[in-house]
mmCIF file of C-alpha atoms and ligand atoms in Angstrom:
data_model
loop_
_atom_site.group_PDB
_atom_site.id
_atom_site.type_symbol
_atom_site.label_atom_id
_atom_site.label_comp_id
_atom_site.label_asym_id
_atom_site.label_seq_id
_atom_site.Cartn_x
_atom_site.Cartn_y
_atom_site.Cartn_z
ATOM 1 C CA UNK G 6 -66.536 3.165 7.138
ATOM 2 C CA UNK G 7 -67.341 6.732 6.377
ATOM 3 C CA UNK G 8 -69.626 8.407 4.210
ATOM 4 C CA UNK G 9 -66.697 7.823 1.011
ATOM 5 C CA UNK G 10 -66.979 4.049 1.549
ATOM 6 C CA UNK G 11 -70.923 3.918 0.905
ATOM 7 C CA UNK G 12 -70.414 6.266 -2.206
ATOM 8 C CA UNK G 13 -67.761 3.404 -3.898
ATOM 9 C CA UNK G 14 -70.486 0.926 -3.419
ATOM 10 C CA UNK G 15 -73.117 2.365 -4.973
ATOM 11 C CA UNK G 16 -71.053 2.460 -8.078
ATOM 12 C CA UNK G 17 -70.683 -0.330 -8.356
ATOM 13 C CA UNK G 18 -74.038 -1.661 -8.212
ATOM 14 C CA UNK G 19 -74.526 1.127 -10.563
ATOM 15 C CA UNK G 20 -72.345 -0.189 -12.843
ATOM 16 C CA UNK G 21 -74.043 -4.095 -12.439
ATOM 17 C CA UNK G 22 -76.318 -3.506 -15.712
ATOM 18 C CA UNK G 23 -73.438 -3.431 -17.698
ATOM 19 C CA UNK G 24 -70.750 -6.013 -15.109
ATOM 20 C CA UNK G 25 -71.049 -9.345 -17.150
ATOM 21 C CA UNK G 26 -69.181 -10.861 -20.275
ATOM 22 C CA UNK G 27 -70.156 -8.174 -22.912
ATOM 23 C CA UNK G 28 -72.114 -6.177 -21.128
ATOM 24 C CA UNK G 29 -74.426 -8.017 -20.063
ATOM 25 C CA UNK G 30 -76.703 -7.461 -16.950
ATOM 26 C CA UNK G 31 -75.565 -9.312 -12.976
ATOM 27 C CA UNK G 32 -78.436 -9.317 -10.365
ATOM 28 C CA UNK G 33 -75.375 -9.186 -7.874
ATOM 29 C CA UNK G 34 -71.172 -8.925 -7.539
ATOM 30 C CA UNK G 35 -69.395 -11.012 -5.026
ATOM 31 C CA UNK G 36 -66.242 -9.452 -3.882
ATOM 32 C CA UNK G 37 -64.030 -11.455 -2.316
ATOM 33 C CA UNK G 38 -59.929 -10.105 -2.596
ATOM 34 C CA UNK G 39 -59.673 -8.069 0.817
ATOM 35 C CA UNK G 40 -58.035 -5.222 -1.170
ATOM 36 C CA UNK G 41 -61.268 -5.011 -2.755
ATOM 37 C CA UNK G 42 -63.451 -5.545 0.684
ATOM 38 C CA UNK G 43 -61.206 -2.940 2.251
ATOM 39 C CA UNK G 44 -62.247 -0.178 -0.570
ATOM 40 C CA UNK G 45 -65.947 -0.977 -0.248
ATOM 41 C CA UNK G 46 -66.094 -1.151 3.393
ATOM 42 C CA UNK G 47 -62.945 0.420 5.336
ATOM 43 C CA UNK G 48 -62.864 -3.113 6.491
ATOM 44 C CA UNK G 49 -59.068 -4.652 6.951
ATOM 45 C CA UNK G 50 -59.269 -8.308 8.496
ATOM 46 C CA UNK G 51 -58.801 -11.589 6.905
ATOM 47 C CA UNK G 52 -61.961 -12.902 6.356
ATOM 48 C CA UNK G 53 -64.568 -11.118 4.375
ATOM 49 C CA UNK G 54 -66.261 -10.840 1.812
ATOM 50 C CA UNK G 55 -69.365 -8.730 0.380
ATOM 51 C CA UNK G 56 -72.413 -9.064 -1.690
ATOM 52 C CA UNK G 57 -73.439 -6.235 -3.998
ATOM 53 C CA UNK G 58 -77.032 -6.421 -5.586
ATOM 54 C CA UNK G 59 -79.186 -3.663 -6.881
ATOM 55 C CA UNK G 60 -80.729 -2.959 -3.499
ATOM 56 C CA UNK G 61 -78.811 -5.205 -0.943
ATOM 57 C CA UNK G 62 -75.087 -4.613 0.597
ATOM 58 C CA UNK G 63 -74.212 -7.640 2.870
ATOM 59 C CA UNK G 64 -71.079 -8.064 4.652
ATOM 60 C CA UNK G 65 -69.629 -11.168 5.696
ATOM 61 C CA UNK G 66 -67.346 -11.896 8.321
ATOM 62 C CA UNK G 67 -66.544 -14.208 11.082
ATOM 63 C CA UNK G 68 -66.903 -13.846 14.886
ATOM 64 C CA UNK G 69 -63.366 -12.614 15.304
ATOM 65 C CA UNK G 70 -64.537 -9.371 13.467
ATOM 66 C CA UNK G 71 -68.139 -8.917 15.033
ATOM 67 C CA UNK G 72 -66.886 -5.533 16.317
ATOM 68 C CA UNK G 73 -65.070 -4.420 13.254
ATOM 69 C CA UNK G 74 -67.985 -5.315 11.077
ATOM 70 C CA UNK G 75 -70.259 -3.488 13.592
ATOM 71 C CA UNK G 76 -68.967 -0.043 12.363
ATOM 72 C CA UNK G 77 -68.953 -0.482 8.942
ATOM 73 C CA UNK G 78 -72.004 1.747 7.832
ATOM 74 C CA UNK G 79 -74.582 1.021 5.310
ATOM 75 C CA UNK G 80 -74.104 -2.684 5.073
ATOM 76 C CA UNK G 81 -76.144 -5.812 6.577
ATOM 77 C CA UNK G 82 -73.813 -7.767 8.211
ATOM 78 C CA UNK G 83 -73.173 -11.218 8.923
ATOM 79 C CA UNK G 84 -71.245 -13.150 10.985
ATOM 80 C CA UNK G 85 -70.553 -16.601 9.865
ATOM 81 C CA UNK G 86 -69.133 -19.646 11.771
ATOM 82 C CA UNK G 87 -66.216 -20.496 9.083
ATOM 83 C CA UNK G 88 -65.417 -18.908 5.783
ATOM 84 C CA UNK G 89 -67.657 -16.067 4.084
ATOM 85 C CA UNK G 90 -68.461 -19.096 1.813
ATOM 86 C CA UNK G 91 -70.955 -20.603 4.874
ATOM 87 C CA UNK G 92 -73.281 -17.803 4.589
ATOM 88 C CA UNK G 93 -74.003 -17.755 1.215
ATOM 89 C CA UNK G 94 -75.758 -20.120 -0.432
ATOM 90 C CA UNK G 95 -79.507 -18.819 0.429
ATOM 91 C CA UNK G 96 -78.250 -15.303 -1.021
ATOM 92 C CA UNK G 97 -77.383 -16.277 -4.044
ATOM 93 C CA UNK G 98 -79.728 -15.235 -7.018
ATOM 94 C CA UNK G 99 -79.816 -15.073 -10.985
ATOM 95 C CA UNK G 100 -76.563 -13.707 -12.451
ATOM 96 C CA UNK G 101 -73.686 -13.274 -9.720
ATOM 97 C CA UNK G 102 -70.804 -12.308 -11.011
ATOM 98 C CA UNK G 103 -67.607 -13.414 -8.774
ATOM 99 C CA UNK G 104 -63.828 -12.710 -9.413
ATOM 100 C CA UNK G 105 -62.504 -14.907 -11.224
ATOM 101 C CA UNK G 106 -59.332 -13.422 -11.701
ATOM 102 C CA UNK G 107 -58.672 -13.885 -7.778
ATOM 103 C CA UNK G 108 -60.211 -16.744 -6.015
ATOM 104 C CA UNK G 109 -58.389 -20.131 -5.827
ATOM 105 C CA UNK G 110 -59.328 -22.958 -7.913
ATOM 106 C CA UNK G 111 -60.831 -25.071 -4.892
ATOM 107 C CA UNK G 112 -62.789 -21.535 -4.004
ATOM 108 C CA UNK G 113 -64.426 -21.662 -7.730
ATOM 109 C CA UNK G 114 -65.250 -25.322 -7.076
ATOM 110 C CA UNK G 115 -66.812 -24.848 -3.460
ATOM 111 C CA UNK G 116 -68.427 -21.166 -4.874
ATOM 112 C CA UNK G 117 -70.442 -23.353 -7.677
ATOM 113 C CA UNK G 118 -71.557 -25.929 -4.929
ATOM 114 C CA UNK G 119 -73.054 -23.136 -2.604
ATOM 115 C CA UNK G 120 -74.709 -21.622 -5.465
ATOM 116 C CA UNK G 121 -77.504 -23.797 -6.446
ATOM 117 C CA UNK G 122 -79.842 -22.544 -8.867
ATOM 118 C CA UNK G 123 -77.853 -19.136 -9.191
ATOM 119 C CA UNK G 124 -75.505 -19.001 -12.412
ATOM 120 C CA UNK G 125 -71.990 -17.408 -11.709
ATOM 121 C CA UNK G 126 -70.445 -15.337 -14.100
ATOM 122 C CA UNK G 127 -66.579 -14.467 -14.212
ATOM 123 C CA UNK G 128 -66.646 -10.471 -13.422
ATOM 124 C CA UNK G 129 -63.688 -9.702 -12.231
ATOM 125 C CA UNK G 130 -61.529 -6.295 -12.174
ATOM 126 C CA UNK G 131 -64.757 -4.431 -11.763
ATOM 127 C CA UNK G 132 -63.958 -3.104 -8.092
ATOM 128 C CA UNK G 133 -60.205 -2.995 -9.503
ATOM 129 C CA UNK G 134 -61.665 -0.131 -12.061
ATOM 130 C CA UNK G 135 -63.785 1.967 -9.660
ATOM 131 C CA UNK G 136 -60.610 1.908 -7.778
ATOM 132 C CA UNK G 137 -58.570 3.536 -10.851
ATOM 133 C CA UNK G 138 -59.699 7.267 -10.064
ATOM 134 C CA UNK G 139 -59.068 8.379 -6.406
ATOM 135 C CA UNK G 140 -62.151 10.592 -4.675
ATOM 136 C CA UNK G 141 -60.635 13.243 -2.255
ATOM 137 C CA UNK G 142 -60.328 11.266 0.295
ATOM 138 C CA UNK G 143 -58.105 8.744 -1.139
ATOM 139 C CA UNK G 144 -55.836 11.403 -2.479
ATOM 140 C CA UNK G 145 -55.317 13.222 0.657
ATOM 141 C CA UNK G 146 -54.097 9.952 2.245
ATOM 142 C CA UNK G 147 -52.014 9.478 -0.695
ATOM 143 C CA UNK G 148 -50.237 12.646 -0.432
ATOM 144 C CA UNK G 149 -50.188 12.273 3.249
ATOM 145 C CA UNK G 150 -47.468 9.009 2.291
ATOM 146 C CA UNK G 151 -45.936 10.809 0.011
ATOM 147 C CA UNK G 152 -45.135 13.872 1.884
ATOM 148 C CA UNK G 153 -43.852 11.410 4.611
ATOM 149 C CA UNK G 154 -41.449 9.591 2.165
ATOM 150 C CA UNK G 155 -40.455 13.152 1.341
ATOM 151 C CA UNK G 156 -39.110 13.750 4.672
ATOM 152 C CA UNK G 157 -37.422 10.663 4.673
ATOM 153 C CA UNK G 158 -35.651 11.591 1.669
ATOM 154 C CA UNK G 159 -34.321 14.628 3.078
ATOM 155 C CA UNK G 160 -33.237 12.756 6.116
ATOM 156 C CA UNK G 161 -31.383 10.436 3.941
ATOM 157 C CA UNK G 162 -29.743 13.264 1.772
ATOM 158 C CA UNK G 163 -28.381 14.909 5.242
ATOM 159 C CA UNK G 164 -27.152 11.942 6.704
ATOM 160 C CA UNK G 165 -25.297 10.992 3.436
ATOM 161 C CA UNK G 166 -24.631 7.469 2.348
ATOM 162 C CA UNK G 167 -20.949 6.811 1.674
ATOM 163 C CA UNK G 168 -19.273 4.430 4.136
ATOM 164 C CA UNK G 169 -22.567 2.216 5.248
ATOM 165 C CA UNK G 170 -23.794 -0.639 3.257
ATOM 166 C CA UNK G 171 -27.097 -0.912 1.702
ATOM 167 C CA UNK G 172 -28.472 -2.978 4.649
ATOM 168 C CA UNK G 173 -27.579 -0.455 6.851
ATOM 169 C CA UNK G 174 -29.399 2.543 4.765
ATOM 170 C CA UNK G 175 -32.040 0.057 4.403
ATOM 171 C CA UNK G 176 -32.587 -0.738 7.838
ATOM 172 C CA UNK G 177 -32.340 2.787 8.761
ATOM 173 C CA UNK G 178 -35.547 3.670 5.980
ATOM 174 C CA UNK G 179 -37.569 0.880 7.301
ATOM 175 C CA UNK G 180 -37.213 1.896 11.436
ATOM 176 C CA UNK G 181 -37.562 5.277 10.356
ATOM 177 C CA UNK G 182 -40.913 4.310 8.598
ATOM 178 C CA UNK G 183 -42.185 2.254 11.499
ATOM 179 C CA UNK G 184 -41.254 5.029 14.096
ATOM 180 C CA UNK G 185 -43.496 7.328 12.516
ATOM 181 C CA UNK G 186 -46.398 4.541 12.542
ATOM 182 C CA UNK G 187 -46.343 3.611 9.227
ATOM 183 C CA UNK G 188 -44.813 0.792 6.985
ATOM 184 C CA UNK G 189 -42.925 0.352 4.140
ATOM 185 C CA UNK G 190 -45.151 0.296 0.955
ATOM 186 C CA UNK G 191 -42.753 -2.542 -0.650
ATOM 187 C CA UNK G 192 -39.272 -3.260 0.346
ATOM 188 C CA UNK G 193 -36.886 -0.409 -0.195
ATOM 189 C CA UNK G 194 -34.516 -0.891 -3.039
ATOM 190 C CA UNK G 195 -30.647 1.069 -2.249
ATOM 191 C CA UNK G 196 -28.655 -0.107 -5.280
ATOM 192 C CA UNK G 197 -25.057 0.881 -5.310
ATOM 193 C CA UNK G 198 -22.574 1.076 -7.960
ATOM 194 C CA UNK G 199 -22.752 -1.472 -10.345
ATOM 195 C CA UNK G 200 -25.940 -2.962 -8.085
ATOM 196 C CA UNK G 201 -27.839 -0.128 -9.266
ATOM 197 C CA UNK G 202 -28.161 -2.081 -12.882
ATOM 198 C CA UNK G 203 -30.747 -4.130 -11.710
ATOM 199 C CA UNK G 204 -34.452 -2.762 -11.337
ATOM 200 C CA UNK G 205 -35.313 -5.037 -8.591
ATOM 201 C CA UNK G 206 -31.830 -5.193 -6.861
ATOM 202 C CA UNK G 207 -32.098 -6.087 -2.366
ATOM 203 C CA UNK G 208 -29.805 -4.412 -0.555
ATOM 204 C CA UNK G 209 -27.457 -6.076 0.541
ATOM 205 C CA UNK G 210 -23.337 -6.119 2.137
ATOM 206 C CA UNK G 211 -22.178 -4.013 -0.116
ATOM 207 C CA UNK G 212 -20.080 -0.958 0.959
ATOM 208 C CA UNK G 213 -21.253 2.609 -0.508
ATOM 209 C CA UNK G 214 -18.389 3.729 -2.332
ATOM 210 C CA UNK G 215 -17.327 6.943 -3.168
ATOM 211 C CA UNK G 216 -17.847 8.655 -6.681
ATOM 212 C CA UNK G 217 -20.564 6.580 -7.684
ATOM 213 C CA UNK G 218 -24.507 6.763 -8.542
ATOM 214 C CA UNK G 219 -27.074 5.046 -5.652
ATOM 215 C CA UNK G 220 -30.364 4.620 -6.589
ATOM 216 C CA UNK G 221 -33.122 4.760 -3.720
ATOM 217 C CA UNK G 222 -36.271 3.676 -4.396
ATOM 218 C CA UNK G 223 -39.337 3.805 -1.397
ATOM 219 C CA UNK G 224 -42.807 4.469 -0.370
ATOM 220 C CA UNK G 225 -44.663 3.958 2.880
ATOM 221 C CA UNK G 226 -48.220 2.484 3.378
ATOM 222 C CA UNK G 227 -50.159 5.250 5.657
ATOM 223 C CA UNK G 228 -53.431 4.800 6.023
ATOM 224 C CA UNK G 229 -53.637 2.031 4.100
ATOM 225 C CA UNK G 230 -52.532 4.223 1.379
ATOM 226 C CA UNK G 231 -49.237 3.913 -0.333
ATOM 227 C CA UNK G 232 -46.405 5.956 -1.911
ATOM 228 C CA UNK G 233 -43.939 5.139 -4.352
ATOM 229 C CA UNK G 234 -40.984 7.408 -5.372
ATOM 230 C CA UNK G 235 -37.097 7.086 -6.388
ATOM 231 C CA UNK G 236 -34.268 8.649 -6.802
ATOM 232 C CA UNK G 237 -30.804 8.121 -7.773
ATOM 233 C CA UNK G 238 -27.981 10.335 -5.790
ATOM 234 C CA UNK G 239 -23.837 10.091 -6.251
ATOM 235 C CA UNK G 240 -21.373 10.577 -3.678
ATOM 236 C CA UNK G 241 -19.096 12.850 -3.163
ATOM 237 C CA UNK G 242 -18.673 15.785 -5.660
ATOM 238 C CA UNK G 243 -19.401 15.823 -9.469
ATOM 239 C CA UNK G 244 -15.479 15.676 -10.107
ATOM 240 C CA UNK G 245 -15.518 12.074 -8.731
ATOM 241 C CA UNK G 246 -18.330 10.612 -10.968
ATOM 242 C CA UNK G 247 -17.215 8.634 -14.212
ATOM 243 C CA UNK G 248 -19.090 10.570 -17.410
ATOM 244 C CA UNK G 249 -21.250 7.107 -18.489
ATOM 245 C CA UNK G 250 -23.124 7.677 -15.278
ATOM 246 C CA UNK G 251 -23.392 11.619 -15.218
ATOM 247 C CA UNK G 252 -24.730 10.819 -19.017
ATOM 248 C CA UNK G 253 -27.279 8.054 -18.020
ATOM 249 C CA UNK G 254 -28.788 10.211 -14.838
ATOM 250 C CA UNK G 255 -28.921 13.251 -17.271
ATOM 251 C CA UNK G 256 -31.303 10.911 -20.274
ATOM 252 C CA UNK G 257 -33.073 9.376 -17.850
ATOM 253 C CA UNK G 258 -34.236 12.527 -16.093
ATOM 254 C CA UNK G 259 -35.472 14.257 -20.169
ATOM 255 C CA UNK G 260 -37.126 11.176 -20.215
ATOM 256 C CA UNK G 261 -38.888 11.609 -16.632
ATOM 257 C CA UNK G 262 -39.504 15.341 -17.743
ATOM 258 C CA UNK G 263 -41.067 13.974 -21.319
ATOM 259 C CA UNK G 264 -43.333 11.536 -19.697
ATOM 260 C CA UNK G 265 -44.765 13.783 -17.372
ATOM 261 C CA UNK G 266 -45.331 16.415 -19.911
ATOM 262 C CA UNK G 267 -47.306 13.413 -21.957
ATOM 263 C CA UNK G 268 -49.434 12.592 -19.037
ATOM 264 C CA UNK G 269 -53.071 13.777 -19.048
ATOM 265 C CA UNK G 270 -56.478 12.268 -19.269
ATOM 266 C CA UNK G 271 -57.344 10.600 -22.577
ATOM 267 C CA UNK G 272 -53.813 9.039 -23.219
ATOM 268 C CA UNK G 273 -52.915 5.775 -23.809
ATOM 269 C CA UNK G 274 -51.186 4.165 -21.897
ATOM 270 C CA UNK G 275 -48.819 3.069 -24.452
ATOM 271 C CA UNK G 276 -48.386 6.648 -25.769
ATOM 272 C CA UNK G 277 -47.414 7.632 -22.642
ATOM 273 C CA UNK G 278 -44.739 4.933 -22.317
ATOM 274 C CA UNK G 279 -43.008 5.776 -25.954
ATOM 275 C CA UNK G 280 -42.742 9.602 -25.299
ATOM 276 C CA UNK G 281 -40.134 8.931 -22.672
ATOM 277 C CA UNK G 282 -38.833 5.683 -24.176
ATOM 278 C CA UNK G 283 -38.447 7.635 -27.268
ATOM 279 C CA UNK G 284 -35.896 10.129 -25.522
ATOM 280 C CA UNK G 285 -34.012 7.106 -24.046
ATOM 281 C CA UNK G 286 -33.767 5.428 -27.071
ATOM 282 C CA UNK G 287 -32.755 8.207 -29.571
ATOM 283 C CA UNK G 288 -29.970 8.484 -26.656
ATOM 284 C CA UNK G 289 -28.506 5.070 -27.656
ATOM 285 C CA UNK G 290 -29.795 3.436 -24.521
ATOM 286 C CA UNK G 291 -33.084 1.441 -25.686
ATOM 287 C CA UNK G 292 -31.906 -2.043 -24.582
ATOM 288 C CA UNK G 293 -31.085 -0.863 -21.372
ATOM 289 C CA UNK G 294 -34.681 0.525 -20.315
ATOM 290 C CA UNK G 295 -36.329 -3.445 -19.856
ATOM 291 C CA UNK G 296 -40.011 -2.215 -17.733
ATOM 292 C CA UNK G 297 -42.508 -0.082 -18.272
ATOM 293 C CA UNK G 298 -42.775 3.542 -17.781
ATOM 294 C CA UNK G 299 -45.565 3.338 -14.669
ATOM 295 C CA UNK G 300 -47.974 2.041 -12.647
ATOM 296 C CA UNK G 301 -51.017 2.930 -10.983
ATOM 297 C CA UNK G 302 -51.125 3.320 -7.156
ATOM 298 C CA UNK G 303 -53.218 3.258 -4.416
ATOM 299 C CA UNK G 304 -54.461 0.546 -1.813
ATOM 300 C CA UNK G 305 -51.764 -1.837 -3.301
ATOM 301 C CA UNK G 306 -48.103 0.256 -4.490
ATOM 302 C CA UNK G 307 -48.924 -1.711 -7.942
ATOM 303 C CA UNK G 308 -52.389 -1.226 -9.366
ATOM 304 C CA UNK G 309 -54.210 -0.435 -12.588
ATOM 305 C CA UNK G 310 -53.760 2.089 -14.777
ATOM 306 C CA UNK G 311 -50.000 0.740 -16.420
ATOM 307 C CA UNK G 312 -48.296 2.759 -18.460
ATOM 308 C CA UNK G 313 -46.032 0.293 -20.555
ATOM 309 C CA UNK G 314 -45.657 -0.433 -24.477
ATOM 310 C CA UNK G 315 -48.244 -2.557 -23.845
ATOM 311 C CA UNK G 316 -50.410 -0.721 -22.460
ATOM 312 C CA UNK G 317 -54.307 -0.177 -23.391
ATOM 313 C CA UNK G 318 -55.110 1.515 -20.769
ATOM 314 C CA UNK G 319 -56.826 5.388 -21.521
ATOM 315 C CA UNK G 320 -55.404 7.456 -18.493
ATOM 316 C CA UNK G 321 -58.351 9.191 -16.552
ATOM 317 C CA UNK G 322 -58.643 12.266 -14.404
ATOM 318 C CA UNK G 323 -57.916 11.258 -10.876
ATOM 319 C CA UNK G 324 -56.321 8.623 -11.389
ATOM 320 C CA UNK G 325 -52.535 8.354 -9.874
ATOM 321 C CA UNK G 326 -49.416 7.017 -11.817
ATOM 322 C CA UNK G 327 -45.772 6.884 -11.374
ATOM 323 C CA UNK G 328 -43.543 7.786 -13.947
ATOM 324 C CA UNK G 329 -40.065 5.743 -13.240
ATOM 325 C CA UNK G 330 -38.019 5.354 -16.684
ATOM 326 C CA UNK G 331 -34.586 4.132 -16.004
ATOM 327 C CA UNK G 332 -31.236 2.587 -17.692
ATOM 328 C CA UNK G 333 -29.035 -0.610 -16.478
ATOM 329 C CA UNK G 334 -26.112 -1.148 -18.017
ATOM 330 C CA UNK G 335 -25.088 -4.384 -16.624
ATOM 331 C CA UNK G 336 -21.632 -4.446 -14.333
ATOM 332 C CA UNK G 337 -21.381 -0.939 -14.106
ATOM 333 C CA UNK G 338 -24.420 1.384 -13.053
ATOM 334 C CA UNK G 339 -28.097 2.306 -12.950
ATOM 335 C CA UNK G 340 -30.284 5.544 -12.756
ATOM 336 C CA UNK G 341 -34.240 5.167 -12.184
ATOM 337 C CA UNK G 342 -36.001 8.336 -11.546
ATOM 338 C CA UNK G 343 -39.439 8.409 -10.384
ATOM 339 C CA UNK G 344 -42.601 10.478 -9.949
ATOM 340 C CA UNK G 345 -45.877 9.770 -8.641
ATOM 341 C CA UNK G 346 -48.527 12.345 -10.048
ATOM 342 C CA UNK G 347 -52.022 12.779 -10.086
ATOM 343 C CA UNK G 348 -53.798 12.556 -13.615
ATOM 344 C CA UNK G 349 -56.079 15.766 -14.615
ATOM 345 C CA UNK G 350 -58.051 16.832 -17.566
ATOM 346 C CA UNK G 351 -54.908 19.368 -18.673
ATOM 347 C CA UNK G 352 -52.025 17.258 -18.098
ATOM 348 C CA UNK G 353 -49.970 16.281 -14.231
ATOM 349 C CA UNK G 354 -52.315 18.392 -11.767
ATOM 350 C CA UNK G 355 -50.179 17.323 -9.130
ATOM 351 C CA UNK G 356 -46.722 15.994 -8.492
ATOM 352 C CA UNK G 357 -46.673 14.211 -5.174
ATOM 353 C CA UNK G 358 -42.940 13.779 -5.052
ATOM 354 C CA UNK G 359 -41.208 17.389 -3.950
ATOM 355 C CA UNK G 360 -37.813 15.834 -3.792
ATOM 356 C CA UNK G 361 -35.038 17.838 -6.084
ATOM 357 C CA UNK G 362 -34.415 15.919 -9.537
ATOM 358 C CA UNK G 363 -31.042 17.632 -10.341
ATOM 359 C CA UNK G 364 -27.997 14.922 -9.697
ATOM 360 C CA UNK G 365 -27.632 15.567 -5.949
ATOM 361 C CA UNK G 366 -24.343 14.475 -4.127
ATOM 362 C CA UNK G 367 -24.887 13.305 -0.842
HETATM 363 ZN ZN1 ZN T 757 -40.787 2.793 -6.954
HETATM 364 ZN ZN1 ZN T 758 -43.091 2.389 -8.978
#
């Protein structure tokens, strides 16, 4: 809804001579996942869609968001009496691209109906790349999550976490998040003891223990902006933790510290991924690393670029990216510690997450 918004969609009607399969040229772009509405227009509701052409913007909505839609600036806007399908069929001319990587089957079916005489094309992840490199804007309300998951970290590391289960530290993170008007940017992950061997463990009854690693891993959504950032503490004092664990949390941060150092604009995403696998691997501890290195984020806490062995992806400036290796070894323990950065030309230009990476005991 501000001046940011109207920038986003002129690139990408800028960048509709080269949209289609190949290259080709689309006289228009139909965006229809919300994420993707919400970036062009500020808009959040759950009906909408737009239409991007060379020299028309048209927003479509229902009656239920007549006011919203009323404020979004620099696009015609209208209101429909169902779906956003219902108002399109007269718009649709020559080559409209759609995304096919999002709509529903039945959508696809209905889509071609409406069209008539206008050919659709399957565009999508277009609005997905513009969305790749943050404008100011978008960074400030990034770091603006992160600094707040920052505070809750050293909330967390005062109150300790011996003695309450991980649905009690959990529950804690999440009202914390919500008192301060915000939400959690995915479920909070506090993986204790042997829990902490699984990447995607819930918390759950389990008692904190004493002398052992706990791995917290959190954002919140602000602004409709997320953060994303872990860390793996121990309780009580470095005489109480068992030497596999110190040794995992001390490879796992080199390998933190060699991916950011590989991070800059012009990587590979894959590149980026084996510099800090490398150091995990040389350590003896290759099997025990099973995702890849990072993740874009943004509107959504998972979103293009991804750093993984996989990974095509050539990093860009001002783009963001976490960097999160970790190692499981199954029945005993876990470490995962995790970064979220901003890409420049030269290498990290910023590190969002401020929160100490030297094993703390809490
Ligand atoms: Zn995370
Ligand atoms: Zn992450």
């Amino acid at each position: 809804m501000s001046g940011s918004h109207s920038g986003r969609a002129g690139r990408l009607s800028a960048g509709l001579a080269t949209a289609g399969p190949d290259d080709s040229a689309l006289d228009g772009l139909l965006v229809t996942n919300l994420v993707n509405v919400e970036y062009l227009t500020g808009f959040t509701g759950t009906n909408g869609a737009c239409l991007v052409t060379n020299d028309r913007r048209v927003f479509l909505t229902d009656f239920r968001y007549a006011e919203r839609a009323a404020a979004i600036e620099g696009w015609e806007v209208e209101i429909v009496s169902g779906q956003w399908l219902d108002g399109l069929a007269s718009r649709l001319q020559g080559r409209v691209g759609f995304e096919d990587d999002q709509v529903t089957v039945r959508t696809a079916s209905q889509l071609r109906e409406a069209a008539g005489t206008a050919e659709l094309i399957e565009a999508g992840g277009q609005v997905e790349r513009l969305r790749r490199v943050k404008d100011d804007e978008e960074i400030s309300r990034i770091a603006a999550a992160a600094a707040m998951t920052d505070e809750l970290y050293g909330l967390l590391m005062e109150r300790g976490l011996a003695g309450q289960t991980e649905a009690e530290v959990d529950a804690w993170l999440t009202g914390w998040m919500r008192d301060q008007g915000a939400q959690p940017s995915f479920p909070p992950i506090v993986a204790s003891g042997p829990n902490g061997a699984s990447p995607h463990a819930e918390p759950g009854p389990r008692e904190i223990g004493p002398g052992e690693l706990v791995t917290i891993d959190m954002g919140v959504r602000l602004d409709g902006y997320c953060s994303d950032c872990t860390r793996t503490f121990a309780t009580d004092s470095e005489a109480d933790l068992d030497s596999l664990s110190r040794e995992i949390y001390d490879v796992t941060l080199r390998a933190n510290e060699a991916g950011l150092a590989a991070i800059r604009a012009g990587e590979i995403g894959s590149e980026v991924d084996e510099v800090a696998r490398s150091v995990i691997r040389e350590a003896g501890y290759g099997e025990n690393f099973g995702h890849g290195l990072g993740h874009g984020v943004g509107l959504e806490i998972h979103e293009a670029p991804r750093l993984g062995p996989s990974s095509k992806d050539v990093l860009m400036s001002g783009e963001v990216v976490t960097d999160e290796p970790g190692i499981y070894i199954p029945g005993a323990t876990g470490v995962r510690i995790e970064d979220m950065v901003l890409v420049g030309e030269e290498g990290v230009a910023r590190n969002f997450c401020s929160i100490p990476k030297q094993l703390t005991f809490v």
